[in-house]
Amino acid sequence: MLLPEQLAALADVGHELTSGATLAEGFQRAMRMLDERLGARRSALFIADETQRTLTIEAAYGTSAHDFRPRYGLGVAGRVAEVGRPIVVPGVRQEPMALSELADPAGWHKEHLSLISVPVSIRGRCAGALSVYFVSDRTAGFATRLNLLQVVASFIAQGLRGAPPAAAEDMDTEGTSPALPERGGDFSERGAFEYANLIGTSAAMRQVYEEIGQVARTTATALILGESGTGKELVAQAIHANSDRTRKPFVKINGAAFPEALFESELFGHERGAFTGAVSRKKGRLDLAQGGTLFLDEIGDLPLSTQVKLLRVLQFREFERLGGTETLRADVRLVAATNKNMEQAVAAGTFREDLYYRLNVFTITLPPLRDRRTDVPALVEYFLEKYSGEHRRKVRRVASGTLDVLCRYGWPGNVRELENAVERAVVACEGSVVEERHLPKTIRSVALASATPDRKLSLAEAVEQLERRMIEDALRESEGNLARAARALGATERILRYKVDKYKLASLRSRAPGPR
Ligand SMILES: Nc1ncnc2c1ncn2[C@@H]1O[C@H](COP(=O)(O)OP(=O)(O)OP(=O)(O)O)[C@@H](O)[C@H]1O
Ligand SMILES: [Mg+2]
């Protein structure tokens, strides 16, 4: 939904676009307008040639063509042009993909910019991308800006139609697509930007991005598992955003948030008079999610009677409103999440086995934060910026010793706990650097317990401490595989097994993989 002032801005942008002698000139004027109204500091218009797989800059505002290294299929604009779907990057500085398309990424580090890139489509075909960098004041949501830019892109497309790209006519030759050039090496990083809200580049998170990509391409039901605060909801959103349902609704319902009867009426809707208080017909969330995605949160808490009805939705894609006789179709992708151990719930008889197997088609398991500590610094930086902006503080960084403490802490509440800790620290911090005293007590005390000052250690103790840390890291890196960890450390498996016992690190060794 656009606000009145945004609609006014849009009308002006449309006017300016057509006022210049050339498209580039009109673009500059229009984008200046957008800058004045909405802080759209820099913009670039990319033109793509699908057949040649090339990407060039047609026009720019607040920046120039030399500032970019446009490549078809790579970088944010390159991906948008290739896939034809928008990408939102909340923090350009933290996104390798956003930085990879810039000629001088360091030059862009001074400002905190967010980036929204939308496809420019002509007759249903993607002809390019419009990338707009906003100063991040977080006064307007990304969704509104995205809507607005999509309209601007359609204006631009109209302007471009007069001069179609040379190869436009060749594009229909289906089945005879030319050999694609080799892709560049940026792909390992891809997850970090397409799932732009998810921070982390650890092996475990890269695996998660991979899985999001796989399931997003299908309409399969997905089940997201993981401890509280690991980001299950963000993953559900990422699946939706990366699927071809992205323009349709993403609707959420929480299995633990309603009493039984109310949950069913929320999920399925009800007819007038279905029960006392049902004064009019009401659409259920299943209905509201038609064509899109329904996120069933805390699925482990659903009562058995509701589970039966849900099973029917999964099996036959149909349902009835409470008190209704009409059978409705549900064209909805289901994404479910829980922090419960579902196998235990099935064994205990509180969760139907048949429903469990229906949900368990594609499982994504989110690792607890303590198993991917390498992601802590990036998360800290991300939340630091987010909350410095929100609370209008000038907190720039975390003192290195303090970052060490954060990396060592166990994070039982996972990313949510870290997010809260960083927000508190930002609020408590008077200067520009977060110190240990700004952290919550629980975190500080854990840190104290494990951090004996190094100079008081004997040589043997210091060696042991280092050894233990190296083994911990190697086991995490090898995802608990003892043989691989031993190889990485240049030790034998037998010695490593002995050390793992000695330092009580057995929990880091891989357990049997969960069901998939
Ligand atoms: N990888 C991540 N990058 C950035 N933010 C994250 C990440 N993972 C989690 N968060 C943030 O941490 C908080 C908790 O995430 P989320 O609500 O998705 O967790 P959850 O797994 O659904 O937890 P619960 O089981 O308690 O509902 C949110 O504010 C979310 O934005
Ligand atoms: Mg949740």
Coordinates of C-alpha atoms and ligand atoms in Angstrom, one line a residue:
M1 CA 0.0 0.0 0.0
L2 CA 1.4 3.4 -1.0
L3 CA 0.9 6.4 1.2
P4 CA -0.6 9.6 -0.3
E5 CA 2.8 11.4 -0.3
Q6 CA 4.4 8.4 -2.1
L7 CA 1.6 8.4 -4.7
A8 CA 2.4 12.1 -5.2
A9 CA 6.1 11.3 -5.5
L10 CA 5.2 8.6 -8.0
A11 CA 3.2 10.9 -10.2
D12 CA 6.2 13.4 -10.2
V13 CA 8.6 10.6 -11.0
G14 CA 6.5 9.6 -14.0
H15 CA 6.4 13.2 -15.2
E16 CA 10.1 13.7 -14.8
L17 CA 11.0 10.5 -16.6
T18 CA 9.4 11.7 -19.8
S19 CA 10.5 15.3 -19.5
G20 CA 14.2 14.8 -20.5
A21 CA 15.5 14.8 -24.1
T22 CA 16.9 11.3 -23.5
L23 CA 16.0 8.5 -21.2
A24 CA 19.2 9.0 -19.3
E25 CA 18.3 12.6 -18.7
G26 CA 14.8 11.9 -17.7
F27 CA 16.1 9.1 -15.4
Q28 CA 18.4 11.5 -13.6
R29 CA 15.6 14.0 -13.0
A30 CA 13.2 11.4 -11.9
M31 CA 15.7 9.8 -9.5
R32 CA 16.7 13.2 -8.0
M33 CA 13.0 13.6 -7.2
L34 CA 13.0 10.2 -5.5
D35 CA 16.1 11.2 -3.6
E36 CA 14.6 14.4 -2.3
R37 CA 11.4 12.7 -1.3
L38 CA 12.6 9.3 -0.1
G39 CA 16.3 9.4 0.4
A40 CA 17.1 7.4 -2.8
R41 CA 20.7 8.5 -2.8
R42 CA 22.0 6.6 -5.8
S43 CA 20.3 4.8 -8.6
A44 CA 21.3 2.9 -11.7
L45 CA 19.4 1.5 -14.6
F46 CA 20.8 -1.7 -16.1
I47 CA 19.9 -3.1 -19.5
A48 CA 20.2 -6.8 -20.0
D49 CA 20.6 -8.9 -23.1
E50 CA 19.3 -12.3 -22.3
T51 CA 20.8 -14.1 -25.4
Q52 CA 24.2 -12.6 -25.1
R53 CA 24.1 -12.7 -21.3
T54 CA 25.4 -9.1 -21.1
L55 CA 24.5 -6.4 -18.7
T56 CA 25.2 -2.7 -19.3
I57 CA 24.4 0.6 -17.5
E58 CA 22.0 2.8 -19.4
A59 CA 21.6 5.6 -16.9
A60 CA 22.7 6.6 -13.4
Y61 CA 21.9 9.1 -10.7
G62 CA 24.2 10.0 -7.7
T63 CA 26.8 7.6 -9.1
S64 CA 28.2 6.7 -12.5
A65 CA 28.6 3.7 -14.8
H66 CA 32.3 3.5 -13.7
D67 CA 31.2 2.7 -10.2
F68 CA 29.8 -0.7 -11.2
R69 CA 31.1 -3.9 -12.6
P70 CA 27.8 -5.2 -14.1
R71 CA 27.7 -8.9 -15.1
Y72 CA 24.7 -10.8 -16.2
G73 CA 23.6 -13.3 -13.6
L74 CA 26.0 -12.0 -11.0
G75 CA 25.7 -9.3 -8.4
V76 CA 22.3 -8.0 -7.3
A77 CA 21.3 -6.3 -10.6
G78 CA 22.7 -9.3 -12.6
R79 CA 20.6 -11.7 -10.7
V80 CA 17.5 -9.5 -10.8
A81 CA 17.9 -9.2 -14.6
E82 CA 18.4 -12.9 -15.0
V83 CA 15.7 -14.3 -12.7
G84 CA 13.2 -11.4 -13.1
R85 CA 12.5 -11.1 -9.4
P86 CA 13.3 -8.2 -7.1
I87 CA 16.0 -8.4 -4.4
V88 CA 16.1 -6.4 -1.2
V89 CA 19.4 -5.9 0.6
P90 CA 18.9 -4.2 3.9
G91 CA 22.6 -3.5 4.4
V92 CA 24.8 -3.1 1.3
R93 CA 28.0 -3.1 3.3
Q94 CA 27.3 -6.6 4.7
E95 CA 26.2 -8.2 1.5
P96 CA 29.0 -9.8 -0.5
M97 CA 26.8 -9.9 -3.6
A98 CA 25.9 -6.2 -3.4
L99 CA 29.6 -5.4 -3.0
S100 CA 30.7 -7.7 -5.7
E101 CA 29.0 -5.6 -8.4
L102 CA 30.8 -2.4 -7.3
A103 CA 34.1 -1.3 -8.9
D104 CA 35.3 0.2 -5.6
P105 CA 33.3 -1.5 -2.7
A106 CA 35.4 0.3 -0.1
G107 CA 34.2 3.6 -1.4
W108 CA 30.7 2.6 -0.4
H109 CA 31.5 1.8 3.1
K110 CA 31.1 5.3 4.5
E111 CA 27.3 5.4 4.2
H112 CA 24.8 2.9 5.5
L113 CA 22.8 2.2 2.4
S114 CA 20.1 -0.3 1.6
L115 CA 19.4 -1.5 -1.9
I116 CA 16.3 -2.5 -3.7
S117 CA 16.6 -3.8 -7.2
V118 CA 13.6 -4.6 -9.3
P119 CA 13.3 -6.1 -12.8
V120 CA 12.3 -3.9 -15.7
S121 CA 10.1 -6.0 -17.9
I122 CA 8.9 -5.4 -21.4
R123 CA 6.1 -7.6 -22.7
G124 CA 6.6 -10.1 -19.9
R125 CA 10.4 -10.4 -20.6
C126 CA 13.0 -9.1 -18.3
A127 CA 14.9 -6.3 -20.1
G128 CA 17.0 -5.1 -17.2
A129 CA 17.0 -4.0 -13.6
L130 CA 16.5 -0.8 -11.7
S131 CA 18.8 -0.6 -8.6
V132 CA 18.1 2.1 -6.0
Y133 CA 20.2 2.7 -3.0
F134 CA 18.4 4.3 0.0
V135 CA 20.0 5.9 3.0
S136 CA 18.8 3.6 5.8
D137 CA 16.7 5.7 8.0
R138 CA 14.1 3.0 8.4
T139 CA 11.2 5.4 8.3
A140 CA 9.4 3.6 5.6
G141 CA 9.3 -0.2 5.2
F142 CA 11.0 -2.1 2.4
A143 CA 7.7 -3.4 1.2
T144 CA 6.3 0.0 0.3
R145 CA 9.5 1.1 -1.4
L146 CA 9.6 -2.1 -3.3
N147 CA 6.0 -1.5 -4.5
L148 CA 6.9 2.0 -5.5
L149 CA 10.0 1.0 -7.4
Q150 CA 8.0 -1.6 -9.3
V151 CA 5.7 1.1 -10.6
V152 CA 8.7 3.3 -11.5
A153 CA 10.2 0.3 -13.3
S154 CA 7.1 -0.1 -15.4
F155 CA 7.3 3.6 -16.3
I156 CA 10.9 3.1 -17.4
A157 CA 9.9 0.0 -19.4
Q158 CA 7.4 2.1 -21.3
G159 CA 10.2 4.5 -22.1
L160 CA 12.4 1.7 -23.3
R161 CA 9.8 0.1 -25.5
G162 CA 10.5 2.8 -28.2
A163 CA 14.0 1.4 -28.5
P164 CA 13.9 -2.4 -28.0
P165 CA 17.2 -4.2 -27.4
A166 CA 18.6 -5.5 -30.7
A167 CA 18.3 -9.2 -29.9
A168 CA 14.6 -8.9 -28.8
E169 CA 13.4 -10.9 -31.7
D170 CA 15.7 -13.8 -31.2
M171 CA 14.6 -14.5 -27.7
D172 CA 11.7 -16.8 -28.5
T173 CA 13.7 -19.6 -30.0
E174 CA 12.8 -22.2 -27.4
G175 CA 14.8 -25.4 -27.1
T176 CA 17.7 -23.9 -29.0
S177 CA 19.1 -21.8 -26.3
P178 CA 22.7 -20.9 -26.9
A179 CA 25.4 -22.5 -24.8
L180 CA 25.6 -20.5 -21.6
P181 CA 28.9 -19.0 -20.6
E182 CA 30.6 -20.4 -17.5
R183 CA 29.3 -18.8 -14.4
G184 CA 31.7 -16.8 -12.3
G185 CA 32.8 -17.8 -8.9
D186 CA 30.4 -15.8 -6.8
F187 CA 27.9 -18.5 -6.3
S188 CA 29.0 -19.8 -3.0
E189 CA 27.9 -16.4 -1.6
R190 CA 24.6 -16.3 -3.3
G191 CA 22.6 -17.3 -0.3
A192 CA 23.7 -14.3 1.7
F193 CA 22.0 -11.8 -0.5
E194 CA 19.0 -13.6 -2.0
Y195 CA 17.9 -14.4 1.5
A196 CA 18.9 -10.9 2.3
N197 CA 17.5 -11.0 5.8
L198 CA 19.5 -14.0 6.8
I199 CA 23.0 -13.2 8.1
G200 CA 25.8 -15.8 8.3
T201 CA 28.2 -17.5 6.0
S202 CA 29.2 -20.6 8.1
A203 CA 29.1 -23.9 6.4
A204 CA 25.9 -24.8 8.3
M205 CA 24.1 -21.6 7.1
R206 CA 25.3 -22.1 3.5
Q207 CA 23.7 -25.5 3.6
V208 CA 20.5 -23.9 4.9
Y209 CA 20.6 -21.3 2.0
E210 CA 21.1 -24.2 -0.4
E211 CA 18.1 -26.0 1.0
I212 CA 15.9 -22.9 0.9
G213 CA 16.8 -22.5 -2.8
Q214 CA 15.9 -26.2 -3.5
V215 CA 12.5 -26.2 -1.8
A216 CA 11.6 -22.7 -3.0
R217 CA 11.7 -23.9 -6.6
T218 CA 9.0 -26.6 -5.8
T219 CA 5.6 -26.4 -4.2
A220 CA 6.6 -29.1 -1.7
T221 CA 5.7 -28.7 2.0
A222 CA 8.6 -27.7 4.1
L223 CA 9.3 -28.4 7.7
I224 CA 11.7 -26.1 9.6
L225 CA 13.2 -27.5 12.7
G226 CA 15.5 -25.8 15.2
E227 CA 15.8 -24.4 18.7
S228 CA 14.0 -21.3 19.7
G229 CA 15.5 -18.1 18.2
T230 CA 17.5 -19.8 15.4
G231 CA 15.6 -18.0 12.6
K232 CA 12.9 -20.4 11.6
E233 CA 10.4 -17.7 10.7
L234 CA 13.0 -15.9 8.6
V235 CA 13.6 -19.1 6.7
A236 CA 9.9 -19.5 6.1
Q237 CA 9.8 -16.0 4.7
A238 CA 12.9 -16.7 2.5
I239 CA 11.2 -19.7 1.0
H240 CA 8.2 -17.7 0.1
A241 CA 10.3 -14.8 -1.2
N242 CA 12.4 -17.0 -3.4
S243 CA 9.4 -19.0 -4.8
D244 CA 7.3 -18.1 -7.7
R245 CA 4.5 -17.3 -5.2
T246 CA 6.4 -14.2 -4.0
R247 CA 3.8 -11.8 -5.3
K248 CA 1.0 -13.7 -3.5
P249 CA 0.4 -13.5 0.2
F250 CA 2.6 -14.9 3.0
V251 CA 0.2 -15.7 5.8
K252 CA 1.2 -16.9 9.3
I253 CA -0.7 -18.8 11.9
N254 CA 0.7 -19.9 15.3
G255 CA -0.4 -23.2 16.6
A256 CA 0.3 -22.2 20.2
A257 CA -1.4 -18.9 20.2
F258 CA -5.0 -19.9 20.1
P259 CA -7.3 -22.2 22.1
E260 CA -8.3 -25.2 20.0
A261 CA -11.7 -24.0 18.7
L262 CA -10.5 -20.6 17.9
F263 CA -7.5 -21.9 16.0
E264 CA -9.6 -23.9 13.7
S265 CA -11.8 -20.9 12.9
E266 CA -8.8 -18.8 12.3
L267 CA -7.3 -21.5 10.0
F268 CA -10.3 -22.6 8.1
G269 CA -12.7 -19.6 8.6
H270 CA -16.3 -19.9 9.5
E271 CA -19.8 -19.4 8.3
R272 CA -22.2 -17.1 9.9
G273 CA -23.8 -18.8 13.0
A274 CA -21.2 -21.6 13.1
F275 CA -20.9 -21.0 16.8
T276 CA -22.0 -18.4 19.3
G277 CA -20.4 -15.2 18.4
A278 CA -19.9 -16.0 14.7
V279 CA -22.0 -13.1 13.6
S280 CA -20.8 -13.1 10.0
R281 CA -18.9 -15.3 7.6
K282 CA -15.1 -15.0 8.1
K283 CA -12.3 -16.1 5.8
G284 CA -9.7 -18.3 7.3
R285 CA -6.0 -17.8 6.9
L286 CA -5.8 -20.8 4.6
D287 CA -8.2 -18.8 2.3
L288 CA -6.2 -15.6 2.7
A289 CA -3.1 -17.4 1.7
Q290 CA -4.6 -18.6 -1.6
G291 CA -1.9 -18.7 -4.3
G292 CA 0.8 -17.9 -1.7
T293 CA 2.3 -19.5 1.3
L294 CA 0.9 -20.4 4.7
F295 CA 3.3 -20.5 7.6
L296 CA 2.2 -22.9 10.3
D297 CA 4.3 -21.9 13.3
E298 CA 4.7 -24.1 16.4
I299 CA 3.1 -27.0 14.6
G300 CA 4.1 -29.3 17.5
D301 CA 1.5 -27.7 19.7
L302 CA -1.6 -28.5 17.6
P303 CA -4.3 -30.6 19.2
L304 CA -4.9 -34.0 17.7
S305 CA -8.3 -33.1 16.4
T306 CA -6.9 -30.2 14.4
Q307 CA -4.1 -32.4 13.1
V308 CA -6.7 -34.6 11.4
K309 CA -8.1 -31.7 9.5
L310 CA -4.8 -30.4 8.6
L311 CA -3.8 -33.8 7.2
R312 CA -6.8 -33.6 4.9
V313 CA -5.5 -30.2 3.6
L314 CA -2.1 -31.7 2.9
Q315 CA -3.5 -34.8 1.2
F316 CA -6.3 -33.4 -0.9
R317 CA -5.7 -29.7 -0.8
E318 CA -9.3 -29.0 0.3
F319 CA -11.1 -27.8 3.4
E320 CA -14.4 -26.5 4.7
R321 CA -15.2 -23.4 6.8
L322 CA -16.5 -24.2 10.2
G323 CA -20.2 -24.6 10.0
G324 CA -20.0 -24.7 6.2
T325 CA -20.8 -27.4 3.7
E326 CA -19.0 -26.1 0.6
T327 CA -15.7 -27.7 0.0
L328 CA -13.0 -25.2 -0.9
R329 CA -9.7 -25.8 -2.8
A330 CA -6.5 -24.7 -1.1
D331 CA -3.8 -23.6 -3.5
V332 CA -1.4 -23.0 -0.8
R333 CA 2.2 -24.0 -0.1
L334 CA 2.6 -25.0 3.5
V335 CA 5.7 -24.2 5.5
A336 CA 5.6 -25.6 9.1
A337 CA 8.0 -24.9 12.0
T338 CA 8.6 -26.2 15.4
N339 CA 11.2 -26.3 18.1
K340 CA 9.9 -29.6 19.5
N341 CA 11.4 -32.9 18.9
M342 CA 8.7 -34.3 16.5
E343 CA 9.9 -37.9 16.7
Q344 CA 9.4 -37.8 20.4
A345 CA 6.0 -36.3 20.0
V346 CA 5.0 -39.0 17.6
A347 CA 6.3 -41.7 19.9
A348 CA 4.4 -40.1 22.8
G349 CA 1.2 -40.1 20.7
T350 CA 0.8 -36.3 20.9
F351 CA 1.5 -35.9 17.2
R352 CA -0.1 -38.0 14.4
E353 CA 2.5 -40.1 12.6
D354 CA 0.8 -39.7 9.2
L355 CA 0.7 -36.0 9.5
Y356 CA 4.4 -36.0 10.6
Y357 CA 5.4 -37.9 7.4
R358 CA 3.3 -35.6 5.3
L359 CA 5.0 -32.5 6.7
N360 CA 8.4 -34.1 6.7
V361 CA 8.8 -34.1 2.9
F362 CA 11.5 -31.5 3.0
T363 CA 13.2 -30.7 6.3
I364 CA 15.4 -27.8 7.0
T365 CA 17.2 -27.9 10.3
L366 CA 18.6 -24.7 11.7
P367 CA 21.8 -25.1 13.7
P368 CA 22.0 -23.6 17.1
L369 CA 24.2 -20.5 17.2
R370 CA 26.8 -22.2 19.5
D371 CA 27.5 -24.6 16.6
R372 CA 28.3 -21.8 14.2
R373 CA 30.1 -19.3 16.2
T374 CA 31.9 -18.0 13.1
D375 CA 28.6 -16.2 12.3
V376 CA 28.6 -14.2 15.6
P377 CA 30.8 -11.3 14.4
A378 CA 28.6 -10.7 11.3
L379 CA 25.4 -10.9 13.3
V380 CA 26.8 -8.6 15.9
E381 CA 27.7 -6.0 13.2
Y382 CA 24.3 -6.4 11.6
F383 CA 22.3 -5.8 14.8
L384 CA 24.7 -3.1 15.9
E385 CA 23.9 -1.1 12.7
K386 CA 20.2 -1.9 12.9
Y387 CA 19.8 -0.7 16.5
S388 CA 22.2 2.2 16.2
G389 CA 19.9 3.4 13.5
E390 CA 16.7 2.7 15.4
H391 CA 17.8 4.2 18.7
R392 CA 19.6 7.0 16.9
R393 CA 23.0 6.2 18.5
K394 CA 26.4 6.4 17.0
V395 CA 27.7 3.1 18.2
R396 CA 30.2 1.9 15.6
R397 CA 31.7 -1.3 16.8
V398 CA 32.4 -3.8 19.6
A399 CA 35.7 -3.8 21.4
S400 CA 37.7 -6.8 20.3
G401 CA 37.9 -8.4 23.7
T402 CA 34.2 -8.0 24.0
L403 CA 33.6 -9.6 20.7
D404 CA 35.7 -12.4 21.9
V405 CA 33.3 -12.8 24.9
L406 CA 30.3 -12.8 22.5
C407 CA 32.0 -15.5 20.4
R408 CA 32.6 -17.7 23.4
Y409 CA 29.2 -17.5 25.0
G410 CA 26.9 -20.4 24.5
W411 CA 23.7 -18.5 23.4
P412 CA 21.0 -20.8 24.7
G413 CA 18.5 -18.3 23.2
N414 CA 20.3 -18.3 19.9
V415 CA 20.1 -15.4 17.5
R416 CA 17.2 -13.8 19.3
E417 CA 19.2 -13.7 22.5
L418 CA 22.2 -12.2 20.6
E419 CA 19.9 -9.6 19.0
N420 CA 18.5 -8.6 22.4
A421 CA 21.9 -8.4 23.9
V422 CA 23.2 -6.1 21.1
E423 CA 20.1 -3.9 21.3
R424 CA 20.6 -3.5 25.1
A425 CA 24.3 -2.8 24.6
V426 CA 23.5 -0.1 22.0
V427 CA 21.1 1.6 24.4
A428 CA 23.5 1.3 27.4
C429 CA 26.5 2.5 25.4
E430 CA 27.4 6.2 25.8
G431 CA 30.2 6.3 23.3
S432 CA 30.8 4.6 20.0
V433 CA 32.3 1.3 21.2
V434 CA 30.5 -1.4 23.0
E435 CA 32.5 -2.7 26.0
E436 CA 32.0 -5.8 28.2
R437 CA 30.2 -3.7 30.8
H438 CA 27.4 -3.0 28.4
L439 CA 26.6 -6.7 28.1
P440 CA 23.9 -8.5 30.1
K441 CA 25.2 -10.1 33.3
T442 CA 24.6 -13.6 32.2
I443 CA 26.9 -13.2 29.3
R444 CA 29.6 -11.5 31.2
S445 CA 29.6 -14.1 34.0
V446 CA 30.0 -16.9 31.5
A447 CA 32.8 -15.1 29.9
L448 CA 34.5 -14.5 33.2
A449 CA 34.3 -18.2 34.1
S450 CA 36.0 -19.3 30.9
A451 CA 38.5 -16.4 30.5
T452 CA 41.3 -16.8 32.9
P453 CA 43.9 -14.1 32.0
D454 CA 46.4 -15.8 29.8
R455 CA 49.5 -14.6 31.6
K456 CA 48.6 -16.5 34.8
L457 CA 48.5 -19.8 32.9
S458 CA 51.4 -22.2 33.1
L459 CA 52.9 -23.1 29.7
A460 CA 51.2 -26.5 29.9
E461 CA 47.8 -25.0 30.6
A462 CA 48.2 -22.5 27.8
V463 CA 49.1 -25.2 25.4
E464 CA 46.1 -27.2 26.5
Q465 CA 43.8 -24.3 26.1
L466 CA 45.1 -23.7 22.6
E467 CA 44.9 -27.3 21.7
R468 CA 41.3 -27.6 22.9
R469 CA 40.3 -24.5 20.9
M470 CA 41.9 -25.8 17.8
I471 CA 40.1 -29.2 18.2
E472 CA 36.8 -27.5 18.8
D473 CA 37.2 -25.4 15.6
A474 CA 38.3 -28.3 13.5
L475 CA 35.3 -30.4 14.7
R476 CA 32.9 -27.6 13.9
E477 CA 34.5 -27.0 10.5
S478 CA 34.2 -30.7 9.7
E479 CA 30.7 -30.8 11.0
G480 CA 31.7 -33.4 13.6
N481 CA 33.5 -35.7 11.3
L482 CA 36.5 -37.0 13.3
A483 CA 38.5 -38.3 10.4
R484 CA 38.3 -35.0 8.5
A485 CA 39.1 -33.0 11.7
A486 CA 42.1 -35.2 12.3
R487 CA 43.3 -34.6 8.8
A488 CA 42.9 -30.9 9.1
L489 CA 44.9 -30.9 12.3
G490 CA 47.6 -33.2 11.0
A491 CA 46.9 -35.6 13.8
T492 CA 45.8 -39.3 13.7
E493 CA 42.2 -40.2 14.4
R494 CA 43.3 -42.2 17.4
I495 CA 45.0 -39.3 19.0
L496 CA 42.1 -37.0 18.2
R497 CA 39.6 -39.5 19.7
Y498 CA 41.8 -39.5 22.9
K499 CA 41.8 -35.7 23.1
V500 CA 38.1 -35.4 22.4
D501 CA 37.6 -37.6 25.5
K502 CA 40.1 -35.7 27.5
Y503 CA 38.5 -32.3 26.8
K504 CA 35.0 -33.8 26.9
L505 CA 34.2 -32.6 23.4
A506 CA 32.1 -35.6 22.4
S507 CA 29.0 -33.4 21.9
L508 CA 30.8 -31.8 18.9
R509 CA 31.1 -35.1 17.1
S510 CA 28.5 -35.8 14.5
R511 CA 25.5 -37.7 15.6
A512 CA 23.5 -39.9 13.3
P513 CA 21.9 -37.6 10.7
G514 CA 18.2 -36.8 11.3
P515 CA 15.5 -38.1 9.0
R516 CA 15.0 -36.3 5.7
Ligands
LIG1 N1 20.5 -15.7 10.4 C1 19.9 -14.6 10.9 N2 20.2 -13.4 10.5 C2 19.6 -12.3 11.0 N3 18.7 -12.3 11.9 C3 18.3 -13.5 12.4 C4 18.9 -14.7 11.9 N4 18.3 -15.7 12.6 C5 17.4 -15.2 13.5 N5 17.4 -13.8 13.4 C6 16.6 -12.9 14.2 O1 16.5 -13.5 15.4 C7 15.1 -13.4 15.9 C8 14.5 -14.7 16.1 O2 14.3 -15.3 14.8 P1 13.0 -16.2 14.5 O3 11.8 -15.5 15.1 O4 13.0 -16.5 13.1 O5 13.3 -17.5 15.4 P2 12.5 -18.8 15.6 O6 13.4 -19.9 15.2 O7 11.2 -18.7 14.8 O8 12.2 -18.9 17.1 P3 11.0 -19.4 18.0 O9 11.1 -20.9 17.9 O10 11.3 -19.0 19.4 O11 9.8 -18.9 17.4 C9 14.4 -12.5 14.9 O12 14.4 -11.2 15.3 C10 15.2 -12.7 13.6 O13 15.1 -11.6 12.8
MG2 MG 9.2 -18.5 15.5

